[in-house]
Coordinates of C-alpha atoms in Angstrom, one line a residue:
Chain A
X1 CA -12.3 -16.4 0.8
X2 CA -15.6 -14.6 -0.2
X3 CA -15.5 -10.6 -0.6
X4 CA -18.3 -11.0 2.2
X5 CA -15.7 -11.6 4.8
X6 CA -14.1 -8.1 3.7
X7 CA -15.3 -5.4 6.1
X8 CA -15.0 -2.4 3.8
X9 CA -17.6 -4.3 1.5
X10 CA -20.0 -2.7 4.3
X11 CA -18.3 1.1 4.7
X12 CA -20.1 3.5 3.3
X13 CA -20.0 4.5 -0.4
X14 CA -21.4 2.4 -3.4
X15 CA -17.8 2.2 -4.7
X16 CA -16.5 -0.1 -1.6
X17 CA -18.5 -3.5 -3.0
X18 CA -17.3 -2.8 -6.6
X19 CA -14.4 -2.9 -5.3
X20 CA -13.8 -6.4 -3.0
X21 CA -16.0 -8.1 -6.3
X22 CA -12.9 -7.0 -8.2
X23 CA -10.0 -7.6 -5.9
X24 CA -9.4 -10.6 -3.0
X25 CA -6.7 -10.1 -0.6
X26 CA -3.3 -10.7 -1.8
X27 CA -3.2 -12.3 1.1
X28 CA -5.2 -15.5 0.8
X29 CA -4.4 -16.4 -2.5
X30 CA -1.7 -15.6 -4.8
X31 CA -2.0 -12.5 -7.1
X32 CA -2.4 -13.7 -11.2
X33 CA -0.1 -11.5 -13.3
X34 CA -3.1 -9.3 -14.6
X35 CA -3.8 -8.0 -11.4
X36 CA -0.4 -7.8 -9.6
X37 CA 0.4 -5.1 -13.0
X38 CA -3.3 -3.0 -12.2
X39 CA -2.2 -3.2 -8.4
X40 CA 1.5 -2.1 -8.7
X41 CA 1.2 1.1 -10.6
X42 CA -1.4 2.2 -7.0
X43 CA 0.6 1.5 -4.4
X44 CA 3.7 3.0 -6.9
X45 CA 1.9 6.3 -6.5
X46 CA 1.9 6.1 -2.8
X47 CA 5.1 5.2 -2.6
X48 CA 6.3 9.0 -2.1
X49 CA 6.5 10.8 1.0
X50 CA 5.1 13.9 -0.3
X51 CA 2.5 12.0 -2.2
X52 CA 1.0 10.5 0.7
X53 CA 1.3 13.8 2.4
X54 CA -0.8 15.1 -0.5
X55 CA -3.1 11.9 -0.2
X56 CA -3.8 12.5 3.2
X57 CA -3.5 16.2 3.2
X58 CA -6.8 15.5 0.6
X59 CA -8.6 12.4 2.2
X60 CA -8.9 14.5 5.2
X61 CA -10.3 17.6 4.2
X62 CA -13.5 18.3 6.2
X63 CA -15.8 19.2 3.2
X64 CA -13.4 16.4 0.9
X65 CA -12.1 18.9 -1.8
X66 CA -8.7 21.0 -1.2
X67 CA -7.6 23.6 -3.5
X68 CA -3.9 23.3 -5.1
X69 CA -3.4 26.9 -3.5
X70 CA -4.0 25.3 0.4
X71 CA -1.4 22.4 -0.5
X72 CA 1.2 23.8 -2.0
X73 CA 2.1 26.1 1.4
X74 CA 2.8 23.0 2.8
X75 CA 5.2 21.6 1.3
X76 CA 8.8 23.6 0.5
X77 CA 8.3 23.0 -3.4
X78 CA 7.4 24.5 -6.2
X79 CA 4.2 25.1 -7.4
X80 CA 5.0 22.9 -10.4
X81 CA 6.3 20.2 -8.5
X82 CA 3.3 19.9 -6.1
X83 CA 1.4 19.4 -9.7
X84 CA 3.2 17.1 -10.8
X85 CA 2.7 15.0 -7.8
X86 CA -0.5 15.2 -7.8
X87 CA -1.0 14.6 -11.3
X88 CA 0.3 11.2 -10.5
X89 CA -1.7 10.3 -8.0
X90 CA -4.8 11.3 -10.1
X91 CA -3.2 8.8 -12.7
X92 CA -3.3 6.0 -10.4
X93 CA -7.0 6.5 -9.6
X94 CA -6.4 7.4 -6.0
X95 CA -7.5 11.5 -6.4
X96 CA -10.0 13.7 -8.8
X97 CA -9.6 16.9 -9.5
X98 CA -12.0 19.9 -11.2
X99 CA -10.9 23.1 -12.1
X100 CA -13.1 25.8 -11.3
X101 CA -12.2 29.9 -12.4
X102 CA -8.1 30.0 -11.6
X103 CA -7.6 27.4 -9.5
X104 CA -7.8 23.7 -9.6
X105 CA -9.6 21.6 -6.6
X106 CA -8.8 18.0 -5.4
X107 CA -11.1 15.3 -3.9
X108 CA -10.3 11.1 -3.3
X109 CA -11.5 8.6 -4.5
X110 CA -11.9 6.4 -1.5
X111 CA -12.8 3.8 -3.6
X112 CA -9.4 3.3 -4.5
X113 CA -8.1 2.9 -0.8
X114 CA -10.7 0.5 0.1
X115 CA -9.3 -1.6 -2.7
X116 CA -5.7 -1.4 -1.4
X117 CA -7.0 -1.5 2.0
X118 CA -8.9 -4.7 1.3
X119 CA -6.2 -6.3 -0.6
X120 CA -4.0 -5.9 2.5
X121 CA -6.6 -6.9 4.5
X122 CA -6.5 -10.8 6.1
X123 CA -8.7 -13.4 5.4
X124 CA -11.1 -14.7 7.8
X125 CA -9.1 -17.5 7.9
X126 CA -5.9 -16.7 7.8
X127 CA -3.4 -19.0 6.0
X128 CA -0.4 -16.8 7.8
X129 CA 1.0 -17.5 11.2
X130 CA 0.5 -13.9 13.6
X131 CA 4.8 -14.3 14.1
Chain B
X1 CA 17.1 3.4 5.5
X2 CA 17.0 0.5 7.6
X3 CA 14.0 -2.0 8.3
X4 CA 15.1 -1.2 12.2
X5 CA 13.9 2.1 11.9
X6 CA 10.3 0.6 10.9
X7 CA 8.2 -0.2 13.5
X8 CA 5.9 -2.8 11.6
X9 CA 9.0 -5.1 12.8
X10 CA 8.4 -4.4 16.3
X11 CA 4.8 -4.4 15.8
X12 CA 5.2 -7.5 14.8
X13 CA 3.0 -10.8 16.1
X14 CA 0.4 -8.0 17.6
X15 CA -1.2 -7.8 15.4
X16 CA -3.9 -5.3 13.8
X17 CA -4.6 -3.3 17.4
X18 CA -1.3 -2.3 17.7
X19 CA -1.0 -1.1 14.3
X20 CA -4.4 0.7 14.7
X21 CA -2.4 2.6 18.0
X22 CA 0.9 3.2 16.0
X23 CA -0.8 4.8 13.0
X24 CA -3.9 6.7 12.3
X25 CA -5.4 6.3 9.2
X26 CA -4.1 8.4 6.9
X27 CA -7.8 9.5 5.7
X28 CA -8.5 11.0 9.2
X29 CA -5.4 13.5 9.6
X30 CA -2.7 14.9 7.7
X31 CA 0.6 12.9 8.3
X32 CA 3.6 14.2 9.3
X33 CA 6.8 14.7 7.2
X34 CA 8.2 11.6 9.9
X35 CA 5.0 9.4 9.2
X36 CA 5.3 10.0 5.6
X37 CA 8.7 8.8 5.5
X38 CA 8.5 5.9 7.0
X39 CA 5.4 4.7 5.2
X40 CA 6.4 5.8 1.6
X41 CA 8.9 2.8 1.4
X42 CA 6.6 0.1 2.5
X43 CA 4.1 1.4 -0.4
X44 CA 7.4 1.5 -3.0
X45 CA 7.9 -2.2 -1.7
X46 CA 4.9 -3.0 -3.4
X47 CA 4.7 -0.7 -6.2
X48 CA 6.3 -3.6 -8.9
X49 CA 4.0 -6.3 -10.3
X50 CA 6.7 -9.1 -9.2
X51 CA 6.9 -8.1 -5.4
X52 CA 3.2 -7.8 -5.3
X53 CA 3.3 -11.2 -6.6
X54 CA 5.8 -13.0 -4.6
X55 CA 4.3 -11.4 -1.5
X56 CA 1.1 -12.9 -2.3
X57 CA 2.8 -16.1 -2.7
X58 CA 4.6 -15.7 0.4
X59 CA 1.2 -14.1 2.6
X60 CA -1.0 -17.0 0.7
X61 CA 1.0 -20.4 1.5
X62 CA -0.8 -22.9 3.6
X63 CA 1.9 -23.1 6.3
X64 CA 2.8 -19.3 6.2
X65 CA 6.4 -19.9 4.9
X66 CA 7.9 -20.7 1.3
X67 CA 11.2 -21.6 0.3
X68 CA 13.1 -19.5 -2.2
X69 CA 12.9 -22.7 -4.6
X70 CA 9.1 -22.3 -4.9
X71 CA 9.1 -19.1 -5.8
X72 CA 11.9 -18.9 -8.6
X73 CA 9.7 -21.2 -10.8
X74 CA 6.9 -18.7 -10.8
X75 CA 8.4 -15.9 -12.8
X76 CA 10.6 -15.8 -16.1
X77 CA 13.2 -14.3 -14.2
X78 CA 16.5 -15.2 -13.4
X79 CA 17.2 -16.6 -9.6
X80 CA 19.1 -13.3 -9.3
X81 CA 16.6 -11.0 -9.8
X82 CA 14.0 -12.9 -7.6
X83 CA 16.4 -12.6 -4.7
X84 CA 16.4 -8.9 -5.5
X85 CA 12.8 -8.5 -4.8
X86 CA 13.0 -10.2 -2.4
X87 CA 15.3 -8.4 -0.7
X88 CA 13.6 -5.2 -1.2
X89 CA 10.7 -7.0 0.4
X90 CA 12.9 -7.9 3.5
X91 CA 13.9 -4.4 4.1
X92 CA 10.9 -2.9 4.2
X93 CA 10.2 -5.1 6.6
X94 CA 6.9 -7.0 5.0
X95 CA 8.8 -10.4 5.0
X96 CA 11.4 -12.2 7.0
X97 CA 13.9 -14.9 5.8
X98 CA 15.8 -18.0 6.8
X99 CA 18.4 -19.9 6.1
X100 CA 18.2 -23.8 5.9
X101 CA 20.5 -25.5 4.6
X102 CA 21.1 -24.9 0.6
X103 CA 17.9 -22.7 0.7
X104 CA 15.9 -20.0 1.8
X105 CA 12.7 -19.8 3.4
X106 CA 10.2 -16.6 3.4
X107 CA 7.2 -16.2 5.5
X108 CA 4.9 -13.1 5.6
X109 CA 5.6 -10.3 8.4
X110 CA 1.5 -9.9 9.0
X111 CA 1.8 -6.5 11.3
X112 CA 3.7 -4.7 8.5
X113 CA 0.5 -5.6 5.9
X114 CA -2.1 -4.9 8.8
X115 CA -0.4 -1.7 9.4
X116 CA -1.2 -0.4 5.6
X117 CA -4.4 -2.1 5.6
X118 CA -5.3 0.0 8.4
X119 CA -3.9 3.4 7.5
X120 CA -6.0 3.0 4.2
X121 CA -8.6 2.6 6.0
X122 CA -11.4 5.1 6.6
X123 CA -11.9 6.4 10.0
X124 CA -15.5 5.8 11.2
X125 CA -16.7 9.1 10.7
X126 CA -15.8 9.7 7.2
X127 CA -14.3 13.2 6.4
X128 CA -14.8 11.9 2.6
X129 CA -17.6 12.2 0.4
X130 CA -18.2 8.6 -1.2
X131 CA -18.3 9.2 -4.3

């Protein structure tokens, strides 16, 4: 499988086709041991309810930035807790963050979820039967 | 939890439109406490290097199906711990199993990978800057 076959080669963002160069599908051939360890630690992150609440409160954003002061309402946790959270998930690659004056904003890195999204992604030709 | 409460299973053999119905990209709209819930243990599923890398080997065989005996060889790990995986695999619902005589067989569960392919994936109008 070619990363041509991958559609989010072609969404937008010049961060998409870095991407599929790096990473085929887990699904059409098997994972080496280098990039099953740089894969793991991303889906890791994301494997939190109120991380991917964070995620997606974030990816979502008309604008793309949230401030930690419009999440943290959200959720029923503390303030530090919310940070810690998302601390991880800047870790794994998946958010940015900038603080400006007192409070600190968040933005993703969709580059990072059209890699995961591509690596889940099937092959053209699909070596798996649909069962 | 159990893999019944997950609906890649009954998703499954649908394929990627159904998955597309069930869940909305999580880049398009905050989920819910109930979406994030259910998702959060698929994404743990793969969050370790050695379940990334048996599901590969599992998504990736020529014939869709491998038995445990294939796998074992793989990995400096005891039989044990393979089946471990393995199990944590199973039950959240990304792979189904067999029994065969002395051994068993894995084959990939396609809807449960199409389903967080495609709530990674961005919506078509992007609410994310790509940067």
């Amino acid at each position: 499988m070619s990363k041509q076959e991958l559609p989010v080669v072609s969404a937008n963002g010049a961060g998409a086709g870095t991407v599929a160069r790096c990473c085929p599908t887990l699904l059409a051939a098997p994972l080496d041991e280098d990039q099953a360890d740089e894969l793991a630690p991303v889906f890791k992150a994301l494997g939190d309810p109120v991380r991917l609440r964070l995620l997606s409160m974030i990816a979502s954003r008309a604008g793309g930035e949230v401030c930690v002061c419009d999440l943290t309402p959200a959720f029923a946790l503390s303030q530090p807790t919310i940070s810690h959270h998302l601390k991880l998930l800047r870790q794994a690659g998946l958010i940015a963050s900038e603080r400006r004056g007192t409070w600190v904003y968040y933005r993703l890195l969709p580059a990072a979820t059209d890699r995961l999204a591509a690596v889940l992604t099937r092959p053209a030709t699909d070596p798996a039967p649909a069962s």
